[in-house]
CSV table of C-alpha atoms in Angstrom, one decimal:
chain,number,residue,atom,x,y,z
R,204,UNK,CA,0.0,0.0,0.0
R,205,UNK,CA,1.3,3.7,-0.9
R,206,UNK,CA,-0.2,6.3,0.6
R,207,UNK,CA,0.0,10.4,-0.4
R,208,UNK,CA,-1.2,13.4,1.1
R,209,UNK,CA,0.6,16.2,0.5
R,210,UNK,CA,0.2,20.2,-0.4
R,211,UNK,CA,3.7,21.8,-1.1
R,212,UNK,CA,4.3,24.8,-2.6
R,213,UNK,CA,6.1,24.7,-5.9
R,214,UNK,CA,7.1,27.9,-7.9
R,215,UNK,CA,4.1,29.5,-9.0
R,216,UNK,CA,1.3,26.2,-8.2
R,217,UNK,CA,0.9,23.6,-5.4
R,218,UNK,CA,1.7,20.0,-5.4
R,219,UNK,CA,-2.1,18.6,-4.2
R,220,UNK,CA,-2.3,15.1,-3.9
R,221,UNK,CA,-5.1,12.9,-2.2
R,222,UNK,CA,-4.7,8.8,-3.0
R,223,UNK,CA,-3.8,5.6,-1.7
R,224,UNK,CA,-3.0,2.9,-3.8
R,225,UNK,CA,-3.2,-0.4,-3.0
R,226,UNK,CA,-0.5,-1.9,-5.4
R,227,UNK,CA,3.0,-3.4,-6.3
R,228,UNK,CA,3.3,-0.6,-8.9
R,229,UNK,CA,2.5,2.9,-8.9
R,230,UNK,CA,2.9,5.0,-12.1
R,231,UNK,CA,2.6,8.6,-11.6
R,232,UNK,CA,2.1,10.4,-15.6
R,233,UNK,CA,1.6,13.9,-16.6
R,234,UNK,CA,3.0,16.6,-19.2
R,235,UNK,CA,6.5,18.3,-18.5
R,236,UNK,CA,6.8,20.1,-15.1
R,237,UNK,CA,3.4,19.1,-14.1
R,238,UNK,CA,5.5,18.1,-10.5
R,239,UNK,CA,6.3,14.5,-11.4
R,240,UNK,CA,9.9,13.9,-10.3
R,241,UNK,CA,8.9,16.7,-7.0
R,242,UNK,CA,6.9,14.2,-6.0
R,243,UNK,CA,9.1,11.3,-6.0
R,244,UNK,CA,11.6,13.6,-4.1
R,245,UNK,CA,9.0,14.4,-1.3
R,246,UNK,CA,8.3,10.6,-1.2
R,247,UNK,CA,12.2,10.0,-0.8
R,248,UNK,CA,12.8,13.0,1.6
R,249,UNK,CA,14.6,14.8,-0.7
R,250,UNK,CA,11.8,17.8,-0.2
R,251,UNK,CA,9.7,18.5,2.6
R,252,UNK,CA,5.8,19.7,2.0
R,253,UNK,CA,3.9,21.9,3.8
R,254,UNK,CA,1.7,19.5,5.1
R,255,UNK,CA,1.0,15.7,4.5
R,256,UNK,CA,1.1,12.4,5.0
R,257,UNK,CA,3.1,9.5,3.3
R,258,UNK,CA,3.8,5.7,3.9
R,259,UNK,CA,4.4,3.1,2.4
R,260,UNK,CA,2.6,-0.9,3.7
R,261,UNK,CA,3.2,-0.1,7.7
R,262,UNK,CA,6.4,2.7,7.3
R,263,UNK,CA,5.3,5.5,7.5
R,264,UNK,CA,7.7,8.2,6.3
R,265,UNK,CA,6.2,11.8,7.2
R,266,UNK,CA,3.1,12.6,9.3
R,267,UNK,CA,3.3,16.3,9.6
R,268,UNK,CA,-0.2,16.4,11.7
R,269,UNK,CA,1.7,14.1,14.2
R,270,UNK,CA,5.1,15.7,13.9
R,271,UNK,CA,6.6,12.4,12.4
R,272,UNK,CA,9.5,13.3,9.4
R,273,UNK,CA,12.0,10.6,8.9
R,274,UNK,CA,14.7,11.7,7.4
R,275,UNK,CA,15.7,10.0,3.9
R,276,UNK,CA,18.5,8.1,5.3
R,277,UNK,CA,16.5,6.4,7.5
R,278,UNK,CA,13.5,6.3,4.8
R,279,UNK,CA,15.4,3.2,2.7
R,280,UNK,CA,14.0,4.2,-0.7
R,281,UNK,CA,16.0,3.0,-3.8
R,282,UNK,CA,16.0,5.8,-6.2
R,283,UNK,CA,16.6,6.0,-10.0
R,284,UNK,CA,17.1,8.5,-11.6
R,285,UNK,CA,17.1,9.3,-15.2
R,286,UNK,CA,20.6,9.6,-15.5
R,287,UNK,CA,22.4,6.3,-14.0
R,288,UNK,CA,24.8,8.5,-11.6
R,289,UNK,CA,27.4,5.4,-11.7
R,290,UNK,CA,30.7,6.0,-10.3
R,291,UNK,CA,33.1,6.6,-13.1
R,292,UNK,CA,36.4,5.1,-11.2
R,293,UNK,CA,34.2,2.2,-9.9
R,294,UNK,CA,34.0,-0.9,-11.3
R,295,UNK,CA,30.0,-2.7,-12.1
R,296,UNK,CA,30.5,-5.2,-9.1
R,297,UNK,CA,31.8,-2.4,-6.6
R,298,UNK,CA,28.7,0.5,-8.2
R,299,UNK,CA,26.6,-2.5,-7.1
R,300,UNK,CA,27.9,-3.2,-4.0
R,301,UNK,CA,27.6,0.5,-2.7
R,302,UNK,CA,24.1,0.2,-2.6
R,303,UNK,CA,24.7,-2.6,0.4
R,304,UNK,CA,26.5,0.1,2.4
R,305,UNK,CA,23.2,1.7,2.9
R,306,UNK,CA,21.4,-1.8,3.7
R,307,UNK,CA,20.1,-2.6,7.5
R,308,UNK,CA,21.9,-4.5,9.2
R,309,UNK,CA,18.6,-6.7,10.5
R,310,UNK,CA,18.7,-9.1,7.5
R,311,UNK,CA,19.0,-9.1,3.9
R,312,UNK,CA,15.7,-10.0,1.4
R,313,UNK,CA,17.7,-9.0,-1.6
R,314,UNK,CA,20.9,-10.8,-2.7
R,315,UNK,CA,24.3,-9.9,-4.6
R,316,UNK,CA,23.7,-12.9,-6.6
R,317,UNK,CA,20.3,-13.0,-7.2
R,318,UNK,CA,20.2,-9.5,-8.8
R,319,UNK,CA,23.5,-10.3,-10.7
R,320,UNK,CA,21.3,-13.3,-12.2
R,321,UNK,CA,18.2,-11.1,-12.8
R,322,UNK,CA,20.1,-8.6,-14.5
R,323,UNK,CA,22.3,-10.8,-16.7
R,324,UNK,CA,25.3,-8.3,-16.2
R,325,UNK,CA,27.8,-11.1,-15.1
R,326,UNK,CA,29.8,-10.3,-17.6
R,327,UNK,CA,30.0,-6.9,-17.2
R,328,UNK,CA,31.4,-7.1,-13.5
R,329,UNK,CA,35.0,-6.3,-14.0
R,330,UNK,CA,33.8,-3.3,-16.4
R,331,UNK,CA,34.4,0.7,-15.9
R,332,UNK,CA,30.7,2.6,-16.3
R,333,UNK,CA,32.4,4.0,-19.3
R,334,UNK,CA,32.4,0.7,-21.3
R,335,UNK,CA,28.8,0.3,-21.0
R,336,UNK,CA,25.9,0.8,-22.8
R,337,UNK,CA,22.9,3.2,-21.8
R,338,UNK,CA,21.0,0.2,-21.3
R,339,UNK,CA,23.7,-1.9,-19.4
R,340,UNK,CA,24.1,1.3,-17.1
R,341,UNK,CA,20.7,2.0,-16.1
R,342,UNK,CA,20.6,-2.2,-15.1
R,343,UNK,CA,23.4,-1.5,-12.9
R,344,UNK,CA,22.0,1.4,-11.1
R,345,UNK,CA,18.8,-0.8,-11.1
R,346,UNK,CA,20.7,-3.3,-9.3
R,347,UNK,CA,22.5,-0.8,-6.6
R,348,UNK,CA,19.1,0.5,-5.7
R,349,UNK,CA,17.8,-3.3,-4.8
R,350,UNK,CA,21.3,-4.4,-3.1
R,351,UNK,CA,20.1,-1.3,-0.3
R,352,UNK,CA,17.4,-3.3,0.4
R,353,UNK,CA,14.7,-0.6,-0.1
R,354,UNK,CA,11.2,-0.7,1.2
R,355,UNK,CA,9.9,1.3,-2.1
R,356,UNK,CA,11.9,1.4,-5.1
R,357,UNK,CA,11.5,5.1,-7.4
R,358,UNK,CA,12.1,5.2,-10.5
R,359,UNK,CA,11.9,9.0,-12.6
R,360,UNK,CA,12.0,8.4,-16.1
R,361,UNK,CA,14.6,5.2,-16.3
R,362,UNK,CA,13.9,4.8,-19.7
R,363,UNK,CA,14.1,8.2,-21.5
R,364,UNK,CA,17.4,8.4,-22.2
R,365,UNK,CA,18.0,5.0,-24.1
R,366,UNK,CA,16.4,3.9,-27.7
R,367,UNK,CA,13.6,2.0,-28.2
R,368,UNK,CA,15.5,-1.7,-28.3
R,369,UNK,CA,17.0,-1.1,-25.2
R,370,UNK,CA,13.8,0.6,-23.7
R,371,UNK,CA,11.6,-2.8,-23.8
R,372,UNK,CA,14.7,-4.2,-22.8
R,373,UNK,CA,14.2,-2.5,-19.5
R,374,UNK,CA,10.7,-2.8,-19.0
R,375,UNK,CA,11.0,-6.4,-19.0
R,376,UNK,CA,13.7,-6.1,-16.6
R,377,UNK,CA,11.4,-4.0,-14.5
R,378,UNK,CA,8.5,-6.7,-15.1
R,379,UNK,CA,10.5,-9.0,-13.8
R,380,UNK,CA,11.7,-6.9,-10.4
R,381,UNK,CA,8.0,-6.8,-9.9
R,382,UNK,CA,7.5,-10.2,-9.8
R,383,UNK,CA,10.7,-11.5,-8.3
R,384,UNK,CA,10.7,-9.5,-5.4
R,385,UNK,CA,8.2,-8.3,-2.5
R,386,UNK,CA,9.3,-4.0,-3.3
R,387,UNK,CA,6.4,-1.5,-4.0
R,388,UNK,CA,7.4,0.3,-7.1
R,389,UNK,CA,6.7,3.9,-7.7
R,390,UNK,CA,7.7,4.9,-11.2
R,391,UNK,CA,7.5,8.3,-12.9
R,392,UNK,CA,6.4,8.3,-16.7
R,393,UNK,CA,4.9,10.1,-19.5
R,394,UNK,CA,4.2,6.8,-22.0
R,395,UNK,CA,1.1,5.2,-22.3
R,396,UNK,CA,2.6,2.2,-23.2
R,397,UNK,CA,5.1,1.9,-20.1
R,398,UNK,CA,2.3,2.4,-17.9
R,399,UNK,CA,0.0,0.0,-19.6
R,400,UNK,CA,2.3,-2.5,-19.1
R,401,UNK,CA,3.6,-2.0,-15.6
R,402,UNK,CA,1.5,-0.3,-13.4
R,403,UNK,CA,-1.2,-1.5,-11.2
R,404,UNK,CA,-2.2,1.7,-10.6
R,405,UNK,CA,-1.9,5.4,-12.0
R,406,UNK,CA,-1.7,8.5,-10.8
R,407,UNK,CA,-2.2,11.3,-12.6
R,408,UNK,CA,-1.1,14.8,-11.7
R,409,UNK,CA,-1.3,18.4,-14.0
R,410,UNK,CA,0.2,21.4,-12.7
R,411,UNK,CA,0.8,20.1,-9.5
R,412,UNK,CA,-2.6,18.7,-8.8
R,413,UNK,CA,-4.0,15.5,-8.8
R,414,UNK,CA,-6.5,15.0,-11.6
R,415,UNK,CA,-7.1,11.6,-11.1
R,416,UNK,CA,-6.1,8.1,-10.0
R,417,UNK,CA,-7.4,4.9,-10.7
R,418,UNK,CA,-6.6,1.2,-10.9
R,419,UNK,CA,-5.6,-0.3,-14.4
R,420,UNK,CA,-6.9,-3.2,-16.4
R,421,UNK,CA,-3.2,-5.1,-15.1
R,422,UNK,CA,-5.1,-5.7,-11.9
């Protein structure tokens, strides 16, 4: 379950939103600078609203009406952004295991080897990020988000910066994250075919406000 209440102020509108959304996948659509990727940062606690309310299944991240604000170390949300943000000088094995530095020490649900597996980037573990392919990076930082072992993982646009091959290439991956693992995914999007295939449920903002959310035929 992911649930958001939230007004913040942002430039010259508001960020409204209302909705809880029972589902492994959450798409949130809507035209250029309608507050998409804002709203992924106030779920990660990268931003902090005027007033709200978010959790996510029994966390609950920021209760402003009870004084509650966990700060986003402590909120264990694996973000993606559009661009991969790799560490140049790193190789793919150690960019992966960064993410684990930031894992709880109370047990592990994600494994080095099982993400390497899902991912198919074996090969690719000795590599330098500047020997791979936009595809083959945004798997890694894929994988580094999972290997934190995140209770949400966000994802703002994963796909916009690679072609169309490499684009279905990922969504399968993604497919198969949803599946494979027990992670509520929250994913930011502007396709009508990403979120027809992925999302159990969509949100849909304009300007900042909600205009309306629903659950999708996927359910």
């Amino acid at each position: 379950m992911i649930e958001i209440r939230l007004r913040h102020k942002l430039g010259d509108f508001e960020i409204l939103a209302d909705f809880v959304a029972r589902a492994r996948v959450l798409a949130i659509c809507g035209p250029s600078g309608a507050g998409k990727t804002t709203l992924l940062n106030l779920i990660a606690g990268l931003e902090r609203p005027r007033e709200g309310r978010i959790a996510i299944d029994d966390a609950v991240f920021l209760d402003t009406g009870r004084g509650v604000d966990v700060p986003a170390r402590r909120r264990r949300v694996g973000y993606v952004f559009q661009e991969p943000r790799l560490f140049p000088h790193l190789s793919v094995a150690t960019n992966l295991n960064y993410g684990a530095r930031f894992a709880p020490a109370d047990g592990k649900l994600v494994a080095f080897g099982d993400v390497v597996d899902l991912l198919g980037v074996a090969p690719l573990l000795e590599r330098r990020p500047a020997r791979l392919s936009g595809g083959e990076k945004q798997r890694i930082a894929i994988g580094r988000a999972l290997l934190s072992q995140p209770r949400a993982l966000l994802l703002d646009e994963p796909l916009s910066a690679i072609d169309d091959a490499r684009r279905h290439e990922i969504l399968g991956l993604i497919e198969k994250l949803r599946d494979a693992f027990a992670i509520p995914i929250v994913f930011v999007s502007h396709r009508v075919d990403e979120v027809e295939r992925l999302a159990d449920f969509v949100a849909r903002i304009e300007k900042g406000a909600l205009v309306g959310s629903d659950e999708t035929a996927r359910r």
